[in-house]
PDB file of C-alpha atoms in Angstrom:
ATOM      1  CA  MET A  17     -79.644 -78.457 103.218  1.00 78.00           C
ATOM      2  CA  MET A  18     -76.128 -78.149 102.024  1.00 87.00           C
ATOM      3  CA  PRO A  19     -74.991 -80.936  99.636  1.00 92.00           C
ATOM      4  CA  ARG A  20     -72.658 -83.490 101.242  1.00 95.00           C
ATOM      5  CA  VAL A  21     -70.083 -85.431  99.122  1.00 97.00           C
ATOM      6  CA  LEU A  22     -68.293 -88.473 100.393  1.00 98.00           C
ATOM      7  CA  VAL A  23     -64.752 -88.784  99.065  1.00 97.00           C
ATOM      8  CA  ILE A  24     -63.443 -92.383  99.459  1.00 98.00           C
ATOM      9  CA  VAL A  25     -59.662 -92.589  99.915  1.00 97.00           C
ATOM     10  CA  PRO A  26     -58.342 -95.921  98.666  1.00 95.00           C
ATOM     11  CA  PHE A  27     -56.054 -96.749 101.566  1.00 94.00           C
ATOM     12  CA  PRO A  28     -56.426 -96.931 105.337  1.00 94.00           C
ATOM     13  CA  MET A  29     -54.777 -93.835 106.862  1.00 91.00           C
ATOM     14  CA  ASN A  30     -54.846 -91.496 109.797  1.00 89.00           C
ATOM     15  CA  GLU A  31     -55.927 -87.922 110.055  1.00 90.00           C
ATOM     16  CA  ALA A  32     -52.521 -86.529 109.341  1.00 86.00           C
ATOM     17  CA  ASP A  33     -52.276 -88.442 106.108  1.00 87.00           C
ATOM     18  CA  LEU A  34     -55.805 -87.497 105.098  1.00 90.00           C
ATOM     19  CA  ALA A  35     -54.788 -83.887 105.282  1.00 88.00           C
ATOM     20  CA  ASN A  36     -52.638 -84.400 102.119  1.00 86.00           C
ATOM     21  CA  ARG A  37     -55.727 -85.630 100.365  1.00 88.00           C
ATOM     22  CA  ARG A  38     -57.849 -82.724 101.547  1.00 90.00           C
ATOM     23  CA  GLU A  39     -55.401 -80.304 100.004  1.00 88.00           C
ATOM     24  CA  GLN A  40     -57.042 -80.997  96.669  1.00 87.00           C
ATOM     25  CA  LEU A  41     -60.025 -78.965  97.783  1.00 86.00           C
ATOM     26  CA  GLY A  42     -57.773 -75.836  98.076  1.00 80.00           C
ATOM     27  CA  THR A  43     -57.614 -75.525  94.359  1.00 75.00           C
ATOM     28  CA  LEU A  44     -61.386 -74.963  93.871  1.00 77.00           C
ATOM     29  CA  GLU A  45     -64.054 -72.453  94.867  1.00 74.00           C
ATOM     30  CA  LEU A  46     -67.169 -74.491  94.714  1.00 71.00           C
ATOM     31  CA  GLY A  47     -69.403 -72.279  96.790  1.00 62.00           C
ATOM     32  CA  ASP A  48     -73.007 -73.112  97.686  1.00 65.00           C
ATOM     33  CA  GLY A  49     -71.874 -74.503 101.052  1.00 76.00           C
ATOM     34  CA  MET A  50     -70.923 -77.960  99.672  1.00 87.00           C
ATOM     35  CA  THR A  51     -69.162 -80.094 102.095  1.00 92.00           C
ATOM     36  CA  PHE A  52     -66.617 -82.842 101.257  1.00 94.00           C
ATOM     37  CA  GLU A  53     -66.017 -85.493 103.870  1.00 95.00           C
ATOM     38  CA  TYR A  54     -62.989 -87.845 103.350  1.00 96.00           C
ATOM     39  CA  ARG A  55     -63.271 -91.513 104.355  1.00 97.00           C
ATOM     40  CA  PRO A  56     -60.325 -93.996 104.068  1.00 96.00           C
ATOM     41  CA  VAL A  57     -61.165 -97.550 103.274  1.00 97.00           C
ATOM     42  CA  ARG A  58     -60.907-100.091 106.070  1.00 96.00           C
ATOM     43  CA  PHE A  59     -58.784-102.461 104.139  1.00 95.00           C
ATOM     44  CA  ALA A  60     -56.831-102.329 100.862  1.00 94.00           C
ATOM     45  CA  PRO A  61     -53.894-103.850  98.995  1.00 91.00           C
ATOM     46  CA  ALA A  62     -50.502-102.462  99.647  1.00 86.00           C
ATOM     47  CA  ASN A  63     -50.636-100.669  96.286  1.00 87.00           C
ATOM     48  CA  TYR A  64     -52.386-101.032  92.991  1.00 89.00           C
ATOM     49  CA  THR A  65     -49.744-103.078  91.116  1.00 87.00           C
ATOM     50  CA  SER A  66     -51.494-106.263  90.044  1.00 90.00           C
ATOM     51  CA  HIS A  67     -54.844-107.756  89.106  1.00 91.00           C
ATOM     52  CA  HIS A  68     -54.908-109.287  92.605  1.00 94.00           C
ATOM     53  CA  ASP A  69     -54.671-105.723  93.949  1.00 94.00           C
ATOM     54  CA  PHE A  70     -57.291-104.389  91.666  1.00 94.00           C
ATOM     55  CA  SER A  71     -59.822-106.924  92.828  1.00 95.00           C
ATOM     56  CA  LEU A  72     -59.192-106.142  96.435  1.00 96.00           C
ATOM     57  CA  ALA A  73     -59.484-102.420  95.652  1.00 96.00           C
ATOM     58  CA  ASP A  74     -62.964-102.795  94.073  1.00 97.00           C
ATOM     59  CA  LEU A  75     -64.221-104.596  97.174  1.00 97.00           C
ATOM     60  CA  SER A  76     -62.658-102.183  99.642  1.00 97.00           C
ATOM     61  CA  ILE A  77     -64.151 -99.160  97.979  1.00 98.00           C
ATOM     62  CA  LEU A  78     -67.523-100.769  97.625  1.00 98.00           C
ATOM     63  CA  GLU A  79     -67.497-101.643 101.318  1.00 98.00           C
ATOM     64  CA  ALA A  80     -66.601 -97.986 102.192  1.00 98.00           C
ATOM     65  CA  GLY A  81     -69.400 -96.422 100.178  1.00 98.00           C
ATOM     66  CA  ILE A  82     -72.192 -98.904 100.021  1.00 98.00           C
ATOM     67  CA  ASP A  83     -74.103 -96.947 102.749  1.00 98.00           C
ATOM     68  CA  ALA A  84     -73.362 -93.513 101.479  1.00 98.00           C
ATOM     69  CA  GLU A  85     -76.901 -92.815 100.369  1.00 98.00           C
ATOM     70  CA  ARG A  86     -78.607 -93.999 103.564  1.00 97.00           C
ATOM     71  CA  GLU A  87     -75.934 -91.895 105.476  1.00 98.00           C
ATOM     72  CA  GLY A  88     -77.260 -88.831 103.733  1.00 97.00           C
ATOM     73  CA  TYR A  89     -74.614 -88.045 101.188  1.00 98.00           C
ATOM     74  CA  ASP A  90     -75.719 -86.547  98.007  1.00 98.00           C
ATOM     75  CA  ALA A  91     -72.803 -87.790  95.852  1.00 98.00           C
ATOM     76  CA  VAL A  92     -69.624 -89.911  96.003  1.00 98.00           C
ATOM     77  CA  CYS A  93     -66.120 -89.212  94.699  1.00 98.00           C
ATOM     78  CA  ILE A  94     -63.521 -91.995  94.411  1.00 98.00           C
ATOM     79  CA  ASP A  95     -60.038 -90.706  95.038  1.00 96.00           C
ATOM     80  CA  THR A  96     -58.006 -92.940  92.761  1.00 96.00           C
ATOM     81  CA  MET A  97     -57.482 -92.891  88.998  1.00 95.00           C
ATOM     82  CA  SER A  98     -58.171 -96.567  88.940  1.00 95.00           C
ATOM     83  CA  ASP A  99     -61.860 -95.909  89.354  1.00 97.00           C
ATOM     84  CA  SER A 100     -61.963 -98.943  91.636  1.00 97.00           C
ATOM     85  CA  GLY A 101     -65.395 -99.742  92.942  1.00 97.00           C
ATOM     86  CA  LEU A 102     -67.028 -97.122  90.643  1.00 98.00           C
ATOM     87  CA  SER A 103     -69.246 -99.558  88.677  1.00 97.00           C
ATOM     88  CA  ALA A 104     -70.160-101.569  91.827  1.00 98.00           C
ATOM     89  CA  LEU A 105     -71.142 -98.502  93.764  1.00 98.00           C
ATOM     90  CA  ARG A 106     -73.170 -97.218  90.883  1.00 98.00           C
ATOM     91  CA  SER A 107     -75.098-100.439  90.900  1.00 98.00           C
ATOM     92  CA  VAL A 108     -76.119-100.060  94.519  1.00 98.00           C
ATOM     93  CA  LEU A 109     -76.432 -96.220  94.835  1.00 98.00           C
ATOM     94  CA  ASN A 110     -78.844 -93.761  93.195  1.00 98.00           C
ATOM     95  CA  ILE A 111     -76.731 -90.719  93.859  1.00 98.00           C
ATOM     96  CA  PRO A 112     -73.931 -89.716  91.482  1.00 98.00           C
ATOM     97  CA  VAL A 113     -70.652 -91.666  91.807  1.00 98.00           C
ATOM     98  CA  ILE A 114     -67.722 -90.004  90.136  1.00 98.00           C
ATOM     99  CA  GLY A 115     -64.341 -91.522  89.401  1.00 97.00           C
ATOM    100  CA  PRO A 116     -61.315 -89.515  88.141  1.00 97.00           C
ATOM    101  CA  GLY A 117     -59.943 -92.016  85.617  1.00 97.00           C
ATOM    102  CA  ARG A 118     -62.608 -92.000  82.911  1.00 97.00           C
ATOM    103  CA  HIS A 119     -63.697 -88.419  83.638  1.00 98.00           C
ATOM    104  CA  ALA A 120     -60.129 -87.101  83.273  1.00 98.00           C
ATOM    105  CA  MET A 121     -59.824 -88.786  79.843  1.00 98.00           C
ATOM    106  CA  LEU A 122     -63.153 -87.524  78.656  1.00 98.00           C
ATOM    107  CA  THR A 123     -62.456 -84.010  79.937  1.00 98.00           C
ATOM    108  CA  ALA A 124     -59.089 -83.969  78.122  1.00 98.00           C
ATOM    109  CA  LEU A 125     -60.871 -84.603  74.871  1.00 98.00           C
ATOM    110  CA  MET A 126     -62.974 -81.520  75.442  1.00 97.00           C
ATOM    111  CA  PHE A 127     -59.894 -79.488  74.992  1.00 97.00           C
ATOM    112  CA  GLY A 128     -57.773 -81.381  72.511  1.00 97.00           C
ATOM    113  CA  GLU A 129     -57.728 -84.287  70.096  1.00 97.00           C
ATOM    114  CA  ARG A 130     -55.195 -86.590  71.947  1.00 98.00           C
ATOM    115  CA  PHE A 131     -53.995 -86.732  75.426  1.00 98.00           C
ATOM    116  CA  SER A 132     -51.052 -88.250  77.284  1.00 98.00           C
ATOM    117  CA  ILE A 133     -50.957 -89.589  80.869  1.00 98.00           C
ATOM    118  CA  VAL A 134     -47.831 -88.840  83.010  1.00 97.00           C
ATOM    119  CA  VAL A 135     -47.414 -91.410  85.776  1.00 94.00           C
ATOM    120  CA  MET A 136     -45.101 -92.091  88.712  1.00 90.00           C
ATOM    121  CA  TRP A 137     -44.164 -95.694  87.817  1.00 88.00           C
ATOM    122  CA  ASP A 138     -44.828 -98.344  85.196  1.00 90.00           C
ATOM    123  CA  ARG A 139     -46.706-100.612  87.641  1.00 88.00           C
ATOM    124  CA  TRP A 140     -49.763 -98.343  87.279  1.00 89.00           C
ATOM    125  CA  LYS A 141     -50.048 -98.621  83.507  1.00 92.00           C
ATOM    126  CA  PRO A 142     -52.539-101.546  83.449  1.00 92.00           C
ATOM    127  CA  LEU A 143     -54.996 -99.408  85.278  1.00 92.00           C
ATOM    128  CA  TYR A 144     -55.080 -96.840  82.500  1.00 95.00           C
ATOM    129  CA  ALA A 145     -55.120 -99.545  79.750  1.00 94.00           C
ATOM    130  CA  LYS A 146     -58.277-100.997  81.374  1.00 94.00           C
ATOM    131  CA  THR A 147     -60.172 -97.613  81.385  1.00 96.00           C
ATOM    132  CA  LEU A 148     -58.940 -96.823  77.851  1.00 97.00           C
ATOM    133  CA  GLY A 149     -60.292-100.176  76.638  1.00 97.00           C
ATOM    134  CA  GLU A 150     -63.650 -99.740  78.417  1.00 95.00           C
ATOM    135  CA  LEU A 151     -64.078 -96.338  76.807  1.00 97.00           C
ATOM    136  CA  GLY A 152     -62.680 -97.296  73.420  1.00 97.00           C
ATOM    137  CA  LEU A 153     -60.186 -94.467  73.599  1.00 97.00           C
ATOM    138  CA  GLU A 154     -56.876 -96.262  72.818  1.00 97.00           C
ATOM    139  CA  ARG A 155     -56.336 -94.272  69.697  1.00 97.00           C
ATOM    140  CA  LYS A 156     -56.941 -90.976  71.512  1.00 98.00           C
ATOM    141  CA  CYS A 157     -54.235 -91.712  74.079  1.00 98.00           C
ATOM    142  CA  ALA A 158     -50.903 -90.365  72.541  1.00 98.00           C
ATOM    143  CA  SER A 159     -48.791 -91.973  75.308  1.00 98.00           C
ATOM    144  CA  ILE A 160     -48.373 -93.001  78.921  1.00 97.00           C
ATOM    145  CA  ARG A 161     -45.010 -91.958  80.234  1.00 96.00           C
ATOM    146  CA  SER A 162     -43.602 -92.978  83.599  1.00 94.00           C
ATOM    147  CA  ILE A 163     -40.873 -91.137  85.594  1.00 93.00           C
ATOM    148  CA  GLY A 164     -39.889 -94.274  87.406  1.00 90.00           C
ATOM    149  CA  VAL A 165     -40.487 -93.112  90.957  1.00 86.00           C
ATOM    150  CA  GLU A 166     -42.263 -95.363  93.440  1.00 79.00           C
ATOM    151  CA  PRO A 167     -45.196 -93.352  94.972  1.00 72.00           C
ATOM    152  CA  ASN A 168     -45.977 -92.914  98.624  1.00 63.00           C
ATOM    153  CA  ASN A 169     -49.778 -93.087  99.083  1.00 61.00           C
ATOM    154  CA  ARG A 170     -49.671 -91.263 102.369  1.00 56.00           C
ATOM    155  CA  SER A 171     -47.078 -88.519 102.192  1.00 54.00           C
ATOM    156  CA  LEU A 172     -47.670 -88.100  98.427  1.00 54.00           C
ATOM    157  CA  LEU A 173     -44.989 -85.870  96.852  1.00 64.00           C
ATOM    158  CA  ALA A 174     -44.151 -83.903 100.095  1.00 63.00           C
ATOM    159  CA  GLY A 175     -40.391 -83.550 100.373  1.00 62.00           C
ATOM    160  CA  LYS A 176     -39.848 -84.777  96.783  1.00 67.00           C
ATOM    161  CA  GLU A 177     -40.781 -81.675  94.895  1.00 72.00           C
ATOM    162  CA  ASP A 178     -37.211 -80.707  93.715  1.00 79.00           C
ATOM    163  CA  ASP A 179     -36.758 -84.174  92.419  1.00 85.00           C
ATOM    164  CA  VAL A 180     -40.079 -85.227  91.117  1.00 89.00           C
ATOM    165  CA  PHE A 181     -41.611 -82.036  89.696  1.00 93.00           C
ATOM    166  CA  PRO A 182     -38.823 -81.405  87.050  1.00 94.00           C
ATOM    167  CA  LYS A 183     -38.973 -85.189  86.042  1.00 94.00           C
ATOM    168  CA  LEU A 184     -42.669 -84.780  85.541  1.00 96.00           C
ATOM    169  CA  GLU A 185     -42.227 -81.722  83.431  1.00 96.00           C
ATOM    170  CA  THR A 186     -39.644 -83.508  81.236  1.00 96.00           C
ATOM    171  CA  ALA A 187     -41.875 -86.452  80.680  1.00 97.00           C
ATOM    172  CA  ALA A 188     -44.886 -84.191  79.921  1.00 98.00           C
ATOM    173  CA  THR A 189     -42.805 -82.162  77.492  1.00 98.00           C
ATOM    174  CA  ARG A 190     -41.790 -85.345  75.618  1.00 98.00           C
ATOM    175  CA  CYS A 191     -45.469 -86.319  75.505  1.00 98.00           C
ATOM    176  CA  ILE A 192     -46.318 -83.048  73.788  1.00 98.00           C
ATOM    177  CA  GLU A 193     -43.287 -82.699  71.480  1.00 98.00           C
ATOM    178  CA  GLU A 194     -42.580 -86.349  70.594  1.00 98.00           C
ATOM    179  CA  ASP A 195     -45.975 -88.107  71.144  1.00 98.00           C
ATOM    180  CA  GLY A 196     -48.297 -85.383  69.888  1.00 98.00           C
ATOM    181  CA  ALA A 197     -50.397 -84.912  73.057  1.00 98.00           C
ATOM    182  CA  ASP A 198     -52.737 -81.999  73.117  1.00 97.00           C
ATOM    183  CA  ALA A 199     -53.494 -82.338  76.854  1.00 98.00           C
ATOM    184  CA  ILE A 200     -51.736 -83.849  79.772  1.00 98.00           C
ATOM    185  CA  ILE A 201     -53.394 -85.938  82.510  1.00 98.00           C
ATOM    186  CA  LEU A 202     -51.845 -86.423  85.874  1.00 97.00           C
ATOM    187  CA  GLY A 203     -51.834 -90.254  86.336  1.00 95.00           C
ATOM    188  CA  SER A 204     -52.862 -90.136  90.015  1.00 93.00           C
ATOM    189  CA  THR A 205     -54.783 -88.055  92.521  1.00 92.00           C
ATOM    190  CA  THR A 206     -51.605 -88.573  94.687  1.00 88.00           C
ATOM    191  CA  MET A 207     -49.860 -86.249  92.127  1.00 90.00           C
ATOM    192  CA  HIS A 208     -52.035 -83.191  92.734  1.00 89.00           C
ATOM    193  CA  GLN A 209     -49.300 -81.214  94.391  1.00 87.00           C
ATOM    194  CA  ALA A 210     -47.528 -81.060  91.028  1.00 92.00           C
ATOM    195  CA  HIS A 211     -50.377 -79.554  89.139  1.00 94.00           C
ATOM    196  CA  ALA A 212     -49.698 -75.876  89.565  1.00 93.00           C
ATOM    197  CA  TYR A 213     -46.056 -76.374  88.799  1.00 95.00           C
ATOM    198  CA  LEU A 214     -46.844 -78.161  85.517  1.00 96.00           C
ATOM    199  CA  ALA A 215     -49.751 -75.913  84.496  1.00 96.00           C
ATOM    200  CA  GLU A 216     -47.497 -72.934  84.688  1.00 97.00           C
ATOM    201  CA  ARG A 217     -44.760 -74.506  82.481  1.00 97.00           C
ATOM    202  CA  LEU A 218     -46.647 -76.487  79.812  1.00 97.00           C
ATOM    203  CA  GLN A 219     -48.481 -74.972  76.927  1.00 94.00           C
ATOM    204  CA  VAL A 220     -51.343 -77.438  76.914  1.00 98.00           C
ATOM    205  CA  PRO A 221     -54.092 -78.111  79.354  1.00 98.00           C
ATOM    206  CA  VAL A 222     -53.088 -80.103  82.365  1.00 98.00           C
ATOM    207  CA  ILE A 223     -55.956 -82.180  83.900  1.00 98.00           C
ATOM    208  CA  ASN A 224     -55.878 -82.518  87.785  1.00 96.00           C
ATOM    209  CA  PRO A 225     -58.120 -85.579  88.244  1.00 96.00           C
ATOM    210  CA  GLY A 226     -59.063 -85.269  91.929  1.00 95.00           C
ATOM    211  CA  PRO A 227     -60.403 -81.720  91.938  1.00 95.00           C
ATOM    212  CA  LEU A 228     -62.057 -82.528  88.621  1.00 97.00           C
ATOM    213  CA  THR A 229     -64.270 -85.062  90.330  1.00 97.00           C
ATOM    214  CA  TYR A 230     -65.402 -82.505  92.898  1.00 95.00           C
ATOM    215  CA  ARG A 231     -66.384 -80.177  90.236  1.00 94.00           C
ATOM    216  CA  LEU A 232     -68.272 -82.884  88.313  1.00 96.00           C
ATOM    217  CA  ALA A 233     -70.107 -83.964  91.437  1.00 96.00           C
ATOM    218  CA  ASP A 234     -71.197 -80.339  91.938  1.00 94.00           C
ATOM    219  CA  ALA A 235     -72.319 -80.127  88.273  1.00 95.00           C
ATOM    220  CA  ALA A 236     -74.201 -83.473  88.427  1.00 97.00           C
ATOM    221  CA  LEU A 237     -76.086 -82.386  91.510  1.00 95.00           C
ATOM    222  CA  LYS A 238     -77.004 -78.903  90.077  1.00 93.00           C
ATOM    223  CA  LEU A 239     -78.213 -80.482  86.829  1.00 96.00           C
ATOM    224  CA  GLY A 240     -80.140 -83.293  88.608  1.00 97.00           C
ATOM    225  CA  LEU A 241     -78.108 -85.996  86.757  1.00 98.00           C
ATOM    226  CA  THR A 242     -76.884 -89.482  87.902  1.00 98.00           C
ATOM    227  CA  HIS A 243     -75.794 -92.711  86.223  1.00 98.00           C
ATOM    228  CA  SER A 244     -78.116 -94.682  84.026  1.00 98.00           C
ATOM    229  CA  ARG A 245     -79.804 -97.824  85.404  1.00 98.00           C
ATOM    230  CA  LYS A 246     -79.541 -99.316  81.858  1.00 98.00           C
ATOM    231  CA  THR A 247     -75.776 -99.307  82.277  1.00 97.00           C
ATOM    232  CA  TYR A 248     -75.612 -99.993  85.924  1.00 98.00           C
ATOM    233  CA  PRO A 249     -78.553-102.238  86.858  1.00 98.00           C
ATOM    234  CA  THR A 250     -79.348-102.833  90.538  1.00 97.00           C
ATOM    235  CA  PRO A 251     -78.397-106.292  91.967  1.00 97.00           C
ATOM    236  CA  LEU A 252     -81.269-108.819  92.100  1.00 97.00           C
ATOM    237  CA  ALA A 253     -79.985-110.010  95.524  1.00 96.00           C
ATOM    238  CA  PRO A 254     -77.933-107.316  97.290  1.00 93.00           C
ATOM    239  CA  LYS A 255     -75.319-108.709  99.597  1.00 96.00           C
ATOM    240  CA  ARG A 256     -74.670-105.557 101.861  1.00 95.00           C
ATOM    241  CA  ASP A 257     -74.276-107.556 105.089  1.00 96.00           C
ATOM    242  CA  MET A 258     -71.896-110.017 103.485  1.00 97.00           C
ATOM    243  CA  ILE A 259     -69.757-107.168 102.119  1.00 97.00           C
ATOM    244  CA  LYS A 260     -69.723-105.478 105.481  1.00 96.00           C
ATOM    245  CA  ALA A 261     -68.769-108.862 107.184  1.00 97.00           C
ATOM    246  CA  ILE A 262     -65.868-109.217 104.787  1.00 95.00           C
ATOM    247  CA  GLY A 263     -64.748-105.754 105.777  1.00 96.00           C
ATOM    248  CA  ASP A 264     -65.026-106.631 109.490  1.00 96.00           C
ATOM    249  CA  ALA A 265     -62.972-109.821 108.898  1.00 96.00           C
ATOM    250  CA  ALA A 266     -60.296-107.914 107.041  1.00 93.00           C
ATOM    251  CA  VAL A 267     -59.951-105.354 109.804  1.00 92.00           C
ATOM    252  CA  ALA A 268     -59.756-108.055 112.483  1.00 93.00           C
ATOM    253  CA  ALA A 269     -57.119-109.979 110.553  1.00 89.00           C
ATOM    254  CA  ALA A 270     -54.963-106.844 110.283  1.00 85.00           C
ATOM    255  CA  GLN A 271     -55.305-106.077 113.956  1.00 86.00           C
ATOM    256  CA  ALA A 272     -54.332-109.629 114.921  1.00 83.00           C
ATOM    257  CA  ARG A 273     -50.899-109.344 113.140  1.00 75.00           C
TER     258      ARG A 273
END
């Protein structure tokens, strides 16, 4: 059977908005008949701007993917650089669960000594600090530079190309020339539309985190690899029904407004 990969999108959205996320697949030729199915979460914070939001994000992504294995998926990709829900899903699933945050950083170090992260706005910076701390890579991060533009999680960069793309190039160039970065990481999967523009203009590797997860899911399946149970032990008392009930309650509350 052809491998099926579930891509969890971290915000509720309609099919038109999901199309912007699916565009990430157009940059790859995976072959082998792999299919990627995009599923938005049922509830989420308005954005990932505080630790309150981070906790809700973990729960929403766990709820969206907790049944992925029993639904017949072979791997899960999380479509947010925050890696929200990654550890929780790894604890309840045996199939590979891939998040772009940590994997983008580790991939950057395959091609250079230090990397920088170019982001849309400063409110995202705690997300990267968390992952850098977990991986012990603070000294490998040359800088995190923001262009000060509030993102749109649904339309992404559409209609903003003439304004945003040059700003991203300027920030990335400063990362390279002033901060000593050997590689650039796009700070969000919502920034994927800028990858080709930047890759053509910068003289260092530019990591596009969303498509990277698809390639890594493909590699994990072909190599027969998944996460370690020593790092991600299964829960002694799984609470699947409770987690689903929280999701149902969140949806009902939103509909009642």
